[in-house]
GROMACS .gro file of C-alpha atoms in nm:
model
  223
    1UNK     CA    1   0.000   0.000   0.000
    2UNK     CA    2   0.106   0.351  -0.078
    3UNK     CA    3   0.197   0.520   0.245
    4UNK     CA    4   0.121   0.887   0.081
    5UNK     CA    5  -0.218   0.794  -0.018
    6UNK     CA    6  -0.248   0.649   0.339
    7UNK     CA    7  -0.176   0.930   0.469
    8UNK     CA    8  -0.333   1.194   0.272
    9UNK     CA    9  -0.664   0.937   0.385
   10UNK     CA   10  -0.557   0.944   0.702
   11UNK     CA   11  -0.557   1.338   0.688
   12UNK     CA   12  -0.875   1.368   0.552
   13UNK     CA   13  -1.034   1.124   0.816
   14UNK     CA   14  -0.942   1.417   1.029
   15UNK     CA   15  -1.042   1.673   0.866
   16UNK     CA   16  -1.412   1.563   0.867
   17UNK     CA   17  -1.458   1.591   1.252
   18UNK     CA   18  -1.333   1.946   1.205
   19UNK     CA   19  -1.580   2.202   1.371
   20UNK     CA   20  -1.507   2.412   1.044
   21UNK     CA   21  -1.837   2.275   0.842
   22UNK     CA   22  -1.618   2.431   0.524
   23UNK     CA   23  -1.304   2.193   0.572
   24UNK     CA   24  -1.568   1.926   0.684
   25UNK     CA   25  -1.759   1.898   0.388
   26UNK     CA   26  -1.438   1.925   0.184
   27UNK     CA   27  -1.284   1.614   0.336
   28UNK     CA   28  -1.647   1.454   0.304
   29UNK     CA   29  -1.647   1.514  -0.083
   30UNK     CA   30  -1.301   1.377  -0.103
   31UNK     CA   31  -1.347   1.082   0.078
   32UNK     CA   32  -1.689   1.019  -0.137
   33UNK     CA   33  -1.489   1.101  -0.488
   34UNK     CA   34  -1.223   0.815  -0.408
   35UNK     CA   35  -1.419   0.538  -0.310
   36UNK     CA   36  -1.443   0.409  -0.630
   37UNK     CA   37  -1.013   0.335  -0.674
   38UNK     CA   38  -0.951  -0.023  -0.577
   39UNK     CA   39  -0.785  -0.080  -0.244
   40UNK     CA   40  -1.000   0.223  -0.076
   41UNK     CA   41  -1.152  -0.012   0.146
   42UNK     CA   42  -0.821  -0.179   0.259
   43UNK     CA   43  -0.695   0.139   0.319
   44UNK     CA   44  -0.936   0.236   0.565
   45UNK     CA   45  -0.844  -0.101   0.730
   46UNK     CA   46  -0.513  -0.009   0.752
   47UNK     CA   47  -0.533   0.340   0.955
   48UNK     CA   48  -0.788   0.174   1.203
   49UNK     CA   49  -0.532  -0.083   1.284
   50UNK     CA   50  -0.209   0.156   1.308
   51UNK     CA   51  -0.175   0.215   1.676
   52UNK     CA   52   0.072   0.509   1.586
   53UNK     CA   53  -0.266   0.707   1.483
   54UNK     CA   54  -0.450   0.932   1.721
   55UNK     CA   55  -0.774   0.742   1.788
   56UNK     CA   56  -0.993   0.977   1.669
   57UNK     CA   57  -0.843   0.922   1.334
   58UNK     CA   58  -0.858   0.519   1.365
   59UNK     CA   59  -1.227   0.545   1.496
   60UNK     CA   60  -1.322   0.787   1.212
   61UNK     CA   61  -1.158   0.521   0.958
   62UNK     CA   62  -1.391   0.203   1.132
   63UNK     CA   63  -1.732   0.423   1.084
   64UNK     CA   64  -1.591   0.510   0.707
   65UNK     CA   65  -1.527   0.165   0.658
   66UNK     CA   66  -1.815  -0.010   0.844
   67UNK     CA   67  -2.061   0.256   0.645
   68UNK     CA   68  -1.907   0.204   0.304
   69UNK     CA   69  -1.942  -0.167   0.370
   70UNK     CA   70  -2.259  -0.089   0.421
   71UNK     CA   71  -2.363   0.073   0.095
   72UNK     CA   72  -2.183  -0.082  -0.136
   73UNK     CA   73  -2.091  -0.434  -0.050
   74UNK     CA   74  -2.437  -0.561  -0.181
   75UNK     CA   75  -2.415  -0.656  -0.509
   76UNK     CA   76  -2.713  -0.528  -0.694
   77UNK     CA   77  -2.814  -0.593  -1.066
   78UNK     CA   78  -2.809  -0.196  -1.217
   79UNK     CA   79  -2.549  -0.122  -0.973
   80UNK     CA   80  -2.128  -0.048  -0.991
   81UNK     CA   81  -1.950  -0.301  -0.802
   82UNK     CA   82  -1.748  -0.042  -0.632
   83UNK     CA   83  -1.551  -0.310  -0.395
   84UNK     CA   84  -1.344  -0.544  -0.592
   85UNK     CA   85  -1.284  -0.899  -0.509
   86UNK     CA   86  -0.960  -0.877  -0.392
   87UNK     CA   87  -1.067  -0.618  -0.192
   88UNK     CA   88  -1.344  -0.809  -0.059
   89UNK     CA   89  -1.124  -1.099  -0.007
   90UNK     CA   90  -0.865  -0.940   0.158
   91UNK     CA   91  -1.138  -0.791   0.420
   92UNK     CA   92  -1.306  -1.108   0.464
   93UNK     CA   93  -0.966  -1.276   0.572
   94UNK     CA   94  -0.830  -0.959   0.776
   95UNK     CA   95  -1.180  -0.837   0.982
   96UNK     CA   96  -1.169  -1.087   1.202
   97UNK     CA   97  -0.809  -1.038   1.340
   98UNK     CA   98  -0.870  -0.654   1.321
   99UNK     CA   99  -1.192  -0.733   1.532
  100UNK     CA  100  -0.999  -0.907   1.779
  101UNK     CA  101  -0.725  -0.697   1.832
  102UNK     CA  102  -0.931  -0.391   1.903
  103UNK     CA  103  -1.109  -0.248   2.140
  104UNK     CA  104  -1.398   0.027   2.297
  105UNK     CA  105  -1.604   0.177   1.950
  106UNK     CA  106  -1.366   0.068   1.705
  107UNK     CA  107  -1.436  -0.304   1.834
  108UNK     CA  108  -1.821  -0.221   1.794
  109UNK     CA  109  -1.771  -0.091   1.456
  110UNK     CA  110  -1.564  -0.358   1.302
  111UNK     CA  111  -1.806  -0.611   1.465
  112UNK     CA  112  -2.122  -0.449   1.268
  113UNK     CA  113  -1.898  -0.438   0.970
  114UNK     CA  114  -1.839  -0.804   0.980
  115UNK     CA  115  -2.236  -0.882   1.047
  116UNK     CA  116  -2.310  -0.625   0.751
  117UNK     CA  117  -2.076  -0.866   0.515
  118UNK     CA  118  -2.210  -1.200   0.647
  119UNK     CA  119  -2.553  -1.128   0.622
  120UNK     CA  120  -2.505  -1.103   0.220
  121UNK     CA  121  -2.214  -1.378   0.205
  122UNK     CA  122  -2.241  -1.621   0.478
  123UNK     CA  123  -2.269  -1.898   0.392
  124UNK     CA  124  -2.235  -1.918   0.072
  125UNK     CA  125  -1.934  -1.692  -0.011
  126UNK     CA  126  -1.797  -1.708   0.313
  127UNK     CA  127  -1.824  -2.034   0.479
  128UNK     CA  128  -1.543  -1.978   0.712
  129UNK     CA  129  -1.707  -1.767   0.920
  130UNK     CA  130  -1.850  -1.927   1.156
  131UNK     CA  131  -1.568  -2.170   1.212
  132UNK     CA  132  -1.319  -1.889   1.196
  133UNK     CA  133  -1.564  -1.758   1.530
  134UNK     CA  134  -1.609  -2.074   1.682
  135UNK     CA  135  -1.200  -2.146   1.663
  136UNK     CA  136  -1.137  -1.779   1.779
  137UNK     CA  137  -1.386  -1.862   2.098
  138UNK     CA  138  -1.235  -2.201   2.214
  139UNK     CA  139  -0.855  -2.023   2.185
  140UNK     CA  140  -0.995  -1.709   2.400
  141UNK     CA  141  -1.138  -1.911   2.671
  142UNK     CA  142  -1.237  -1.725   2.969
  143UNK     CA  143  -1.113  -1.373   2.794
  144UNK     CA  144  -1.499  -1.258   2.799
  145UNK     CA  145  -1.389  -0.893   2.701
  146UNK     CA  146  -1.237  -1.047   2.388
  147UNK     CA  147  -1.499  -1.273   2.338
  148UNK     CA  148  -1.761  -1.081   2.363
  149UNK     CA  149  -1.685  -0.864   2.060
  150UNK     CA  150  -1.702  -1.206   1.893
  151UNK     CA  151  -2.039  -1.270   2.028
  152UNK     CA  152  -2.158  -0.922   1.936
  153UNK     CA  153  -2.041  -0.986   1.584
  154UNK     CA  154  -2.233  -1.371   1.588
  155UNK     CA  155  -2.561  -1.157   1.685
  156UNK     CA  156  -2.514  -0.891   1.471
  157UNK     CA  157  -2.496  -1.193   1.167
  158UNK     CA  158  -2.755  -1.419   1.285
  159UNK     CA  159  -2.994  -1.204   1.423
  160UNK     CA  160  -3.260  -1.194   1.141
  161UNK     CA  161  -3.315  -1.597   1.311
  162UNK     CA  162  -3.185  -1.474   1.629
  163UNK     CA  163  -3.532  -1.598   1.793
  164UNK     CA  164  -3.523  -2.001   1.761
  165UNK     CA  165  -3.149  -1.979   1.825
  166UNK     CA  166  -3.195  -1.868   2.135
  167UNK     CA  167  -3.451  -2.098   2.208
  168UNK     CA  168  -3.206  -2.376   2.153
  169UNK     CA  169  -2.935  -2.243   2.366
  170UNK     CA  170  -3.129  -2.120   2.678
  171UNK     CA  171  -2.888  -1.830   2.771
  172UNK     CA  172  -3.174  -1.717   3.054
  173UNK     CA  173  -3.012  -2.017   3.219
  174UNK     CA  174  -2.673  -1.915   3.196
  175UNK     CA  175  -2.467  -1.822   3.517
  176UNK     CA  176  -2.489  -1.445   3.640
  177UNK     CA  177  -2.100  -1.343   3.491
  178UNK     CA  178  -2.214  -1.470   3.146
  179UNK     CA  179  -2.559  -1.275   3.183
  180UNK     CA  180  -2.374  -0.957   2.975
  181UNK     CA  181  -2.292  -1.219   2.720
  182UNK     CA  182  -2.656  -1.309   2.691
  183UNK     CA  183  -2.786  -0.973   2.679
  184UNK     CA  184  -2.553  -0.956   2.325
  185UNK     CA  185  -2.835  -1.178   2.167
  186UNK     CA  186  -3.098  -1.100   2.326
  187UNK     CA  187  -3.043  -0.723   2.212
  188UNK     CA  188  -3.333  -0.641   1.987
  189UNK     CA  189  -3.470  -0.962   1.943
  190UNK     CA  190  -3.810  -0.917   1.860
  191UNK     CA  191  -3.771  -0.619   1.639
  192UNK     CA  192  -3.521  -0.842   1.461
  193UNK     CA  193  -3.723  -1.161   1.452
  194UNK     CA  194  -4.084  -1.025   1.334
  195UNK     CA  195  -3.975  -0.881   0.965
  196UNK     CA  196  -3.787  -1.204   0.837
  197UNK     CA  197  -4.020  -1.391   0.625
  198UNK     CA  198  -3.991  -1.804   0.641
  199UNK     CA  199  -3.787  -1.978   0.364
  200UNK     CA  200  -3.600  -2.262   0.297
  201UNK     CA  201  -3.313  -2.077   0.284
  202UNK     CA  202  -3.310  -1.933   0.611
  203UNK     CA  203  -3.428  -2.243   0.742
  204UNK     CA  204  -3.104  -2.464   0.619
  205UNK     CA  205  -2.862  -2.169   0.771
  206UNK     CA  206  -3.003  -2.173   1.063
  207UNK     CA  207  -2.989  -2.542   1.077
  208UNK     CA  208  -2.623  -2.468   1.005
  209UNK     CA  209  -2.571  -2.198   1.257
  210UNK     CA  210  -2.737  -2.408   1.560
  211UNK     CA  211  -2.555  -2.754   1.449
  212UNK     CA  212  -2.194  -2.548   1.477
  213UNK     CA  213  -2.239  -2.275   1.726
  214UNK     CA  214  -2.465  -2.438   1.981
  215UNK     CA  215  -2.191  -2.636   2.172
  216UNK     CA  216  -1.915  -2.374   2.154
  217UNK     CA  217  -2.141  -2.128   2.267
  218UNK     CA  218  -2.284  -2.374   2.560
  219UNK     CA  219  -1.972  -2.433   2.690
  220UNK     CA  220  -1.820  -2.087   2.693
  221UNK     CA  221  -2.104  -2.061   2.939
  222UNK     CA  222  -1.983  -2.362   3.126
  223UNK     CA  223  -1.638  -2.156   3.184
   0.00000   0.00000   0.00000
């Protein structure tokens, strides 16, 4: 990657939480006129996870990445693919890690971002997810603030079936230190639940999701 353009991103990551609404909106327009050039996306990966940043600059470049993930990484019919696939690969393989190794809002962020992809590629054209997750859980053990952000990201994926999955895993049972863990997929439950409409489709990844996650899950409890 080309360190200027890194940092001239970098800069203008900055720039838009300026309280000048001038130099804002000219860092916006920048930002929004080189989205397009391949490796954008990566880029923004890049600053989040330099610890020599200021954080403000890291956090702004996880809410530019988790938002651009947002609108473009569905592929629609009449639409530019704007992301290309080594792009997409390369975030597929590195969000995870990135996840991991974060923390606070830039945790939180990455964690949607990975939920936004999985919920149009998983588990089709990403079937490592889940066992990336459930390998990433049994090596973190009792490391619940770690975890957790792993758990966020599993609800933030699987919450359009969130309902039965729950149902099979009985966290309301769970021991009081894992209660915060619970809460994760519990969070909006009903408001996720009531607008997916029944398919075969869902039903065979959920079978999916409950056959691999279930135990993990149930025995990170057990900790």
């Amino acid at each position: 990657m080309n360190p200027s353009y890194a940092n001239d991103l970098a800069l203008k990551l900055e720039n838009t939480l300026s309280p000048v609404l001038e130099e804002r909106r000219k860092a916006e327009n920048f930002l929004k006129s080189v989205e397009k050039q391949p490796g954008y996306s990566v880029c923004l990966l890049s600053i989040l996870q330099d610890a020599a940043r200021p954080m403000p600059i890291r956090l702004s470049a996880a809410i530019t990445l988790k938002n651009f993930i947002k609108n473009h990484w569905k592929l629609e019919a009449d639409a530019d693919n704007l992301i290309p696939d080594a792009d997409r690969d390369h975030l597929k393989a590195q969000l995870i890690n990135a996840m991991l190794t974060s923390t606070g809002s830039i945790q939180h962020q990455l964690s949607e971002a990975i939920g936004l992809i999985g919920r149009e590629d998983f588990p089709s054209r990403w079937p490592d997810l889940l066992p990336d997750i459930i390998q990433r859980m049994a090596q973190l053990g009792a490391d619940m603030g770690t975890v957790q952000g792993l758990l966020y990201t599993a609800h933030s994926l699987f919450k359009r079936f969130v309902f039965w999955l729950i149902m099979k895993l009985h966290p309301l049972d769970l021991e009081y230190k894992h209660t915060s863990l619970s809460s994760v997929l519990l969070c909006e439950l009903f408001r996720s639940y009531r607008h997916e409409m029944r398919s075969n489709e869902l039903f065979s990844e959920m079978k999916l999701v409950i056959q691999q996650f279930a135990e993990p899950l149930t025995t990170l409890a057990t900790v």
